[in-house]
Amino acid sequence: MCAEALDAVVRGLYGEFSAFRGTGKVADYIPALAEVDPGHFGVVVHTLPGHVTACGDADVLFSIQSISKLFTFTMAFAGRGESIWKRVGKEPSGTAFNSLYQLEAEAGIPRNPFINAGAMVISDMLLADYPDPMAELLAFLHRLTGDESIGYDQHVYQSELEYGMRNASLAYLMKSFGNVQNPVDEVLRFYFKQCSIRMSCRQLAQATQFLANQGMNPLTGRAILTPSQTKRTNALLLTTGLYNEAGDFAFRVGIPAKSGVGGGIAGIIPGQLSVVTWAPGLNTIGNSQLGIDFLEEFTTRTGLSIF
Ligand code: DON
């Protein structure tokens, strides 16, 4: 599909779906997230040749929440390679992102790196690998986007710390099984900071280009992941990136993607493009309702999915 045709489809769809702004329910289990206006709606499609279609709130910063798990996972996978799979699995969980019971039954080894427990094991690895992993993560995002303004939101971070009882439970449970090595407080603080990073759809679409581009950052020409690691990361995103809705999302949309309770969804069509939506209203599973509906129609009308 040529850039002009793609542009027209995205803009047309954005117009149609704008009528449904506000669908779903803004996350309220972290009080600071409940303050977000549910009417926001942004979309960015960024093709590998570098054509960007940006609609609506494409440049408004929002809390990327669990989309951060994709970037911390990439850092750990790039740094440690296949050894990470001794401490975290690569199977769908079929349970909520903050569920505890599977973790107890499976001896503190999280099913995958994109549920909370898995992301905390990854955080624990990065705490061992870098003296200041948060600074390292932000520097990584700055290199991926060419934008040094990306940072995290203190207010959301404090709110997460204050209401992070379930995450603390997950971390202590894993610590009891020996799958967390650093002090739990340090793991939680780093985990909450990464969730509190603020980015726009445009920045996220740029930051995820390497996953469409066989692992290479198109801005610098440097390899972030090998082509094989990139394939594996995209496979994991397809099977686990939307928690216990990953199957339905693959069925309806058919692309690797990562969601966050801030209402963002970052999707990748390998070899083609990255697509990011932001609409803060969530469905009961915790994924953006309007984002999923938009992406389903996007892959249907463009014929662009991995299937
Ligand atoms: O761990 C939490 O509760 C949040 N900071 C992140 C969760 C999240 O985004 C899960 N997503 N859908």
Short mmCIF file of C-alpha atoms and ligand atoms in Angstrom, two decimals:
data_model
loop_
_atom_site.label_atom_id
_atom_site.label_comp_id
_atom_site.label_asym_id
_atom_site.label_seq_id
_atom_site.Cartn_x
_atom_site.Cartn_y
_atom_site.Cartn_z
CA MET A 1 0.00 0.00 0.00
CA CYS A 2 1.47 3.39 -0.95
CA ALA A 3 2.03 6.08 1.69
CA GLU A 4 -0.82 8.28 0.40
CA ALA A 5 -3.35 5.43 0.45
CA LEU A 6 -2.25 4.37 3.95
CA ASP A 7 -2.50 7.96 5.11
CA ALA A 8 -6.05 8.23 3.75
CA VAL A 9 -7.17 4.97 5.42
CA VAL A 10 -5.70 5.95 8.81
CA ARG A 11 -7.23 9.44 8.72
CA GLY A 12 -10.59 8.08 7.59
CA LEU A 13 -10.63 5.48 10.37
CA TYR A 14 -9.54 8.03 12.95
CA GLY A 15 -12.52 10.20 11.98
CA GLU A 16 -14.94 7.27 12.23
CA PHE A 17 -13.63 6.04 15.57
CA SER A 18 -13.47 9.53 17.10
CA ALA A 19 -17.21 9.24 17.60
CA PHE A 20 -16.47 6.60 20.25
CA ARG A 21 -14.00 8.62 22.34
CA GLY A 22 -14.49 7.95 26.01
CA THR A 23 -15.52 4.28 25.64
CA GLY A 24 -14.30 2.04 28.45
CA LYS A 25 -13.22 2.98 31.94
CA VAL A 26 -10.02 4.82 32.91
CA ALA A 27 -7.77 2.79 35.26
CA ASP A 28 -8.51 3.80 38.84
CA TYR A 29 -6.55 1.30 40.93
CA ILE A 30 -3.65 3.77 40.74
CA PRO A 31 -5.32 7.06 41.81
CA ALA A 32 -3.07 9.28 39.65
CA LEU A 33 -4.20 7.43 36.52
CA ALA A 34 -7.86 8.07 37.33
CA GLU A 35 -7.23 11.80 36.78
CA VAL A 36 -6.73 11.38 33.02
CA ASP A 37 -9.44 12.73 30.70
CA PRO A 38 -11.09 9.66 29.09
CA GLY A 39 -11.81 11.61 25.90
CA HIS A 40 -8.21 11.55 24.63
CA PHE A 41 -7.58 9.68 21.39
CA GLY A 42 -4.33 9.62 19.46
CA VAL A 43 -3.04 7.44 16.63
CA VAL A 44 0.33 7.27 14.88
CA VAL A 45 1.32 4.98 12.02
CA HIS A 46 5.05 5.07 11.23
CA THR A 47 6.24 3.12 8.20
CA LEU A 48 9.77 1.78 7.77
CA PRO A 49 10.55 4.19 4.94
CA GLY A 50 9.81 6.87 7.56
CA HIS A 51 6.36 8.08 6.57
CA VAL A 52 4.38 9.18 9.65
CA THR A 53 0.61 9.64 9.84
CA ALA A 54 -0.35 11.31 13.12
CA CYS A 55 -3.95 11.90 14.22
CA GLY A 56 -5.61 13.61 17.19
CA ASP A 57 -3.67 13.51 20.47
CA ALA A 58 -0.59 12.03 18.79
CA ASP A 59 1.77 14.36 20.66
CA VAL A 60 0.16 14.37 24.09
CA LEU A 61 2.31 12.65 26.73
CA PHE A 62 0.69 9.80 28.66
CA SER A 63 1.75 7.17 31.18
CA ILE A 64 3.12 4.28 29.13
CA GLN A 65 2.68 1.84 32.05
CA SER A 66 3.19 -1.75 30.89
CA ILE A 67 4.41 -0.74 27.45
CA SER A 68 7.65 -0.07 29.35
CA LYS A 69 7.95 -3.86 29.84
CA LEU A 70 8.82 -4.12 26.16
CA PHE A 71 11.83 -1.82 26.54
CA THR A 72 13.18 -3.33 29.77
CA PHE A 73 12.78 -6.80 28.28
CA THR A 74 14.72 -5.69 25.19
CA MET A 75 17.57 -4.38 27.37
CA ALA A 76 17.79 -7.64 29.33
CA PHE A 77 17.49 -9.85 26.23
CA ALA A 78 20.11 -7.81 24.37
CA GLY A 79 22.46 -7.92 27.36
CA ARG A 80 21.98 -11.46 28.64
CA GLY A 81 20.72 -13.44 25.65
CA GLU A 82 18.91 -16.75 26.06
CA SER A 83 19.99 -17.18 29.70
CA ILE A 84 17.02 -15.03 30.78
CA TRP A 85 14.67 -17.97 30.13
CA LYS A 86 15.96 -19.75 33.24
CA ARG A 87 14.13 -17.15 35.34
CA VAL A 88 11.13 -16.19 33.21
CA GLY A 89 8.96 -18.25 30.84
CA LYS A 90 7.68 -17.61 27.34
CA GLU A 91 4.14 -18.93 27.53
CA PRO A 92 0.86 -17.02 27.64
CA SER A 93 -0.45 -16.74 31.20
CA GLY A 94 -4.18 -16.75 30.60
CA THR A 95 -4.41 -14.83 33.88
CA ALA A 96 -4.63 -11.14 34.80
CA PHE A 97 -1.45 -9.08 34.57
CA ASN A 98 -1.15 -8.87 38.36
CA SER A 99 -2.37 -12.35 39.24
CA LEU A 100 -0.66 -14.22 42.10
CA TYR A 101 -1.92 -17.78 42.09
CA GLN A 102 -0.07 -19.09 39.00
CA LEU A 103 3.18 -17.77 40.44
CA GLU A 104 2.74 -19.79 43.61
CA ALA A 105 1.91 -22.95 41.65
CA GLU A 106 4.90 -22.47 39.35
CA ALA A 107 7.56 -21.91 42.03
CA GLY A 108 8.08 -18.17 41.45
CA ILE A 109 8.89 -18.41 37.73
CA PRO A 110 6.57 -15.99 35.91
CA ARG A 111 4.96 -17.25 32.71
CA ASN A 112 6.39 -14.45 30.55
CA PRO A 113 8.21 -11.09 30.76
CA PHE A 114 5.10 -9.03 29.94
CA ILE A 115 3.01 -9.78 33.02
CA ASN A 116 3.93 -7.80 36.15
CA ALA A 117 5.84 -10.63 37.84
CA GLY A 118 7.88 -11.26 34.69
CA ALA A 119 8.68 -7.58 34.29
CA MET A 120 9.86 -7.45 37.90
CA VAL A 121 12.24 -10.37 37.33
CA ILE A 122 13.56 -8.42 34.32
CA SER A 123 13.91 -5.34 36.56
CA ASP A 124 15.86 -7.44 39.03
CA MET A 125 18.22 -8.51 36.22
CA LEU A 126 18.76 -4.90 35.09
CA LEU A 127 19.45 -3.83 38.69
CA ALA A 128 22.26 -6.37 38.69
CA ASP A 129 23.53 -5.33 35.25
CA TYR A 130 23.62 -1.52 35.62
CA PRO A 131 24.54 0.81 38.49
CA ASP A 132 21.59 3.07 37.56
CA PRO A 133 19.14 1.05 35.43
CA MET A 134 16.52 3.82 35.29
CA ALA A 135 19.05 6.25 33.79
CA GLU A 136 20.07 3.46 31.40
CA LEU A 137 16.44 2.83 30.38
CA LEU A 138 15.82 6.53 29.73
CA ALA A 139 19.06 6.80 27.74
CA PHE A 140 17.92 3.79 25.69
CA LEU A 141 14.60 5.52 24.94
CA HIS A 142 16.45 8.71 24.04
CA ARG A 143 18.58 6.78 21.53
CA LEU A 144 15.53 5.04 20.07
CA THR A 145 13.60 8.27 19.59
CA GLY A 146 16.32 10.89 19.18
CA ASP A 147 14.37 12.77 21.86
CA GLU A 148 16.11 13.52 25.14
CA SER A 149 13.05 15.03 26.78
CA ILE A 150 11.54 11.62 27.68
CA GLY A 151 11.29 11.14 31.44
CA TYR A 152 8.95 9.79 34.10
CA ASP A 153 6.07 11.29 36.05
CA GLN A 154 6.80 11.71 39.79
CA HIS A 155 3.12 11.99 40.67
CA VAL A 156 2.21 8.69 38.97
CA TYR A 157 5.33 7.05 40.44
CA GLN A 158 4.39 8.09 44.00
CA SER A 159 0.83 6.93 43.47
CA GLU A 160 2.03 3.52 42.24
CA LEU A 161 4.37 3.17 45.23
CA GLU A 162 1.56 3.99 47.60
CA TYR A 163 -0.94 1.58 46.04
CA GLY A 164 1.49 -1.14 44.95
CA MET A 165 0.38 -3.83 47.38
CA ARG A 166 -0.26 -6.53 44.77
CA ASN A 167 3.04 -5.88 43.04
CA ALA A 168 4.82 -6.03 46.39
CA SER A 169 3.14 -9.39 47.02
CA LEU A 170 4.32 -10.71 43.67
CA ALA A 171 7.87 -9.54 44.31
CA TYR A 172 8.03 -11.01 47.83
CA LEU A 173 6.58 -14.30 46.60
CA MET A 174 9.29 -14.50 43.92
CA LYS A 175 11.93 -13.51 46.46
CA SER A 176 10.78 -16.42 48.67
CA PHE A 177 11.47 -18.75 45.73
CA GLY A 178 14.88 -17.17 45.12
CA ASN A 179 13.87 -15.57 41.79
CA VAL A 180 14.45 -12.00 43.00
CA GLN A 181 18.01 -11.24 44.02
CA ASN A 182 17.97 -7.53 44.88
CA PRO A 183 16.04 -6.04 47.81
CA VAL A 184 12.30 -6.06 46.98
CA ASP A 185 12.03 -2.30 47.64
CA GLU A 186 14.65 -1.56 44.99
CA VAL A 187 12.95 -3.82 42.45
CA LEU A 188 9.57 -2.19 43.12
CA ARG A 189 10.95 1.34 42.89
CA PHE A 190 12.59 0.64 39.54
CA TYR A 191 9.50 -1.19 38.28
CA PHE A 192 7.16 1.67 39.24
CA LYS A 193 9.46 4.28 37.73
CA GLN A 194 9.50 2.50 34.39
CA CYS A 195 5.69 2.26 34.41
CA SER A 196 5.51 6.02 35.12
CA ILE A 197 7.46 7.01 31.98
CA ARG A 198 5.56 9.54 29.89
CA MET A 199 5.66 9.33 26.11
CA SER A 200 3.44 10.29 23.19
CA CYS A 201 2.08 8.03 20.44
CA ARG A 202 4.59 9.62 18.06
CA GLN A 203 7.53 8.91 20.36
CA LEU A 204 6.39 5.33 20.97
CA ALA A 205 5.94 4.66 17.26
CA GLN A 206 9.52 5.85 16.71
CA ALA A 207 10.85 3.89 19.68
CA THR A 208 9.34 0.60 18.44
CA GLN A 209 10.62 0.92 14.86
CA PHE A 210 13.49 -1.47 15.58
CA LEU A 211 11.00 -4.29 16.07
CA ALA A 212 9.64 -3.73 12.56
CA ASN A 213 13.20 -3.35 11.26
CA GLN A 214 14.86 -6.70 12.16
CA GLY A 215 16.23 -5.24 15.37
CA MET A 216 17.99 -2.20 13.93
CA ASN A 217 17.33 1.34 15.15
CA PRO A 218 16.67 3.22 11.88
CA LEU A 219 17.78 6.50 13.46
CA THR A 220 21.30 5.34 14.26
CA GLY A 221 21.74 2.26 12.03
CA ARG A 222 22.78 0.32 15.16
CA ALA A 223 21.49 -3.16 16.01
CA ILE A 224 19.45 -3.29 19.22
CA LEU A 225 18.56 -6.98 18.87
CA THR A 226 19.66 -9.61 16.35
CA PRO A 227 17.09 -10.55 13.66
CA SER A 228 16.48 -13.82 15.52
CA GLN A 229 15.94 -12.05 18.86
CA THR A 230 13.61 -9.61 17.10
CA LYS A 231 11.53 -12.46 15.70
CA ARG A 232 11.34 -13.97 19.16
CA THR A 233 10.36 -10.69 20.80
CA ASN A 234 7.60 -10.15 18.25
CA ALA A 235 6.37 -13.73 18.79
CA LEU A 236 6.21 -13.10 22.54
CA LEU A 237 4.36 -9.84 22.00
CA LEU A 238 1.80 -11.61 19.84
CA THR A 239 1.21 -14.39 22.37
CA THR A 240 1.53 -12.45 25.63
CA GLY A 241 1.56 -8.67 25.01
CA LEU A 242 -2.10 -8.17 25.91
CA TYR A 243 -2.18 -10.52 28.92
CA ASN A 244 -5.26 -12.73 29.04
CA GLU A 245 -6.62 -10.97 25.97
CA ALA A 246 -3.64 -11.86 23.74
CA GLY A 247 -5.58 -14.63 22.01
CA ASP A 248 -8.57 -12.45 21.24
CA PHE A 249 -6.28 -9.63 20.06
CA ALA A 250 -4.37 -12.01 17.75
CA PHE A 251 -7.72 -13.25 16.46
CA ARG A 252 -9.19 -9.80 15.83
CA VAL A 253 -6.11 -7.70 15.00
CA GLY A 254 -3.30 -10.15 14.20
CA ILE A 255 -0.14 -8.21 15.07
CA PRO A 256 2.47 -8.27 17.87
CA ALA A 257 1.60 -5.55 20.38
CA LYS A 258 2.04 -4.34 23.95
CA SER A 259 -0.61 -2.56 25.97
CA GLY A 260 -0.55 -0.54 29.18
CA VAL A 261 -3.23 0.54 31.66
CA GLY A 262 -2.53 4.16 30.69
CA GLY A 263 -4.54 3.28 27.55
CA GLY A 264 -1.69 2.97 25.07
CA ILE A 265 -1.16 0.09 22.63
CA ALA A 266 2.05 -0.20 20.60
CA GLY A 267 1.78 -2.60 17.64
CA ILE A 268 4.33 -3.83 15.12
CA ILE A 269 3.93 -5.19 11.62
CA PRO A 270 7.38 -6.69 10.96
CA GLY A 271 8.99 -5.37 7.80
CA GLN A 272 6.32 -2.70 7.43
CA LEU A 273 5.46 -0.32 10.24
CA SER A 274 4.76 0.48 13.86
CA VAL A 275 1.31 1.67 14.94
CA VAL A 276 0.45 3.26 18.29
CA THR A 277 -2.94 4.17 19.69
CA TRP A 278 -3.82 5.96 22.89
CA ALA A 279 -7.33 6.06 24.33
CA PRO A 280 -7.44 5.86 28.15
CA GLY A 281 -10.79 4.04 28.49
CA LEU A 282 -10.06 0.38 29.28
CA ASN A 283 -12.05 -2.83 28.93
CA THR A 284 -12.47 -5.19 31.89
CA ILE A 285 -9.11 -6.87 31.20
CA GLY A 286 -7.24 -3.55 31.36
CA ASN A 287 -6.58 -2.93 27.66
CA SER A 288 -7.69 0.15 25.72
CA GLN A 289 -11.17 -0.52 24.34
CA LEU A 290 -11.10 2.06 21.55
CA GLY A 291 -7.49 1.19 20.72
CA ILE A 292 -8.33 -2.45 20.08
CA ASP A 293 -11.45 -1.58 18.07
CA PHE A 294 -9.44 0.87 15.95
CA LEU A 295 -6.59 -1.58 15.36
CA GLU A 296 -8.98 -4.34 14.33
CA GLU A 297 -10.43 -2.13 11.64
CA PHE A 298 -6.96 -0.83 10.69
CA THR A 299 -5.60 -4.30 9.90
CA THR A 300 -8.88 -5.31 8.24
CA ARG A 301 -9.06 -2.34 5.87
CA THR A 302 -5.35 -2.22 5.02
CA GLY A 303 -4.98 -6.00 4.80
CA LEU A 304 -1.80 -5.51 6.85
CA SER A 305 -1.44 -8.10 9.59
CA ILE A 306 1.05 -10.91 10.07
CA PHE A 307 -1.48 -13.50 8.89
O1 DON B 1 1.93 -2.80 37.79
C1 DON B 1 1.01 -2.02 37.64
O2 DON B 1 0.00 -2.14 38.28
C2 DON B 1 1.11 -0.89 36.65
N1 DON B 1 2.11 0.03 37.03
C3 DON B 1 1.34 -1.37 35.25
C4 DON B 1 0.29 -2.30 34.84
C5 DON B 1 -0.09 -2.28 33.43
O3 DON B 1 0.01 -1.35 32.64
C6 DON B 1 -0.76 -3.51 33.10
N2 DON B 1 -1.52 -3.34 31.95
N3 DON B 1 -2.27 -3.40 31.22
#
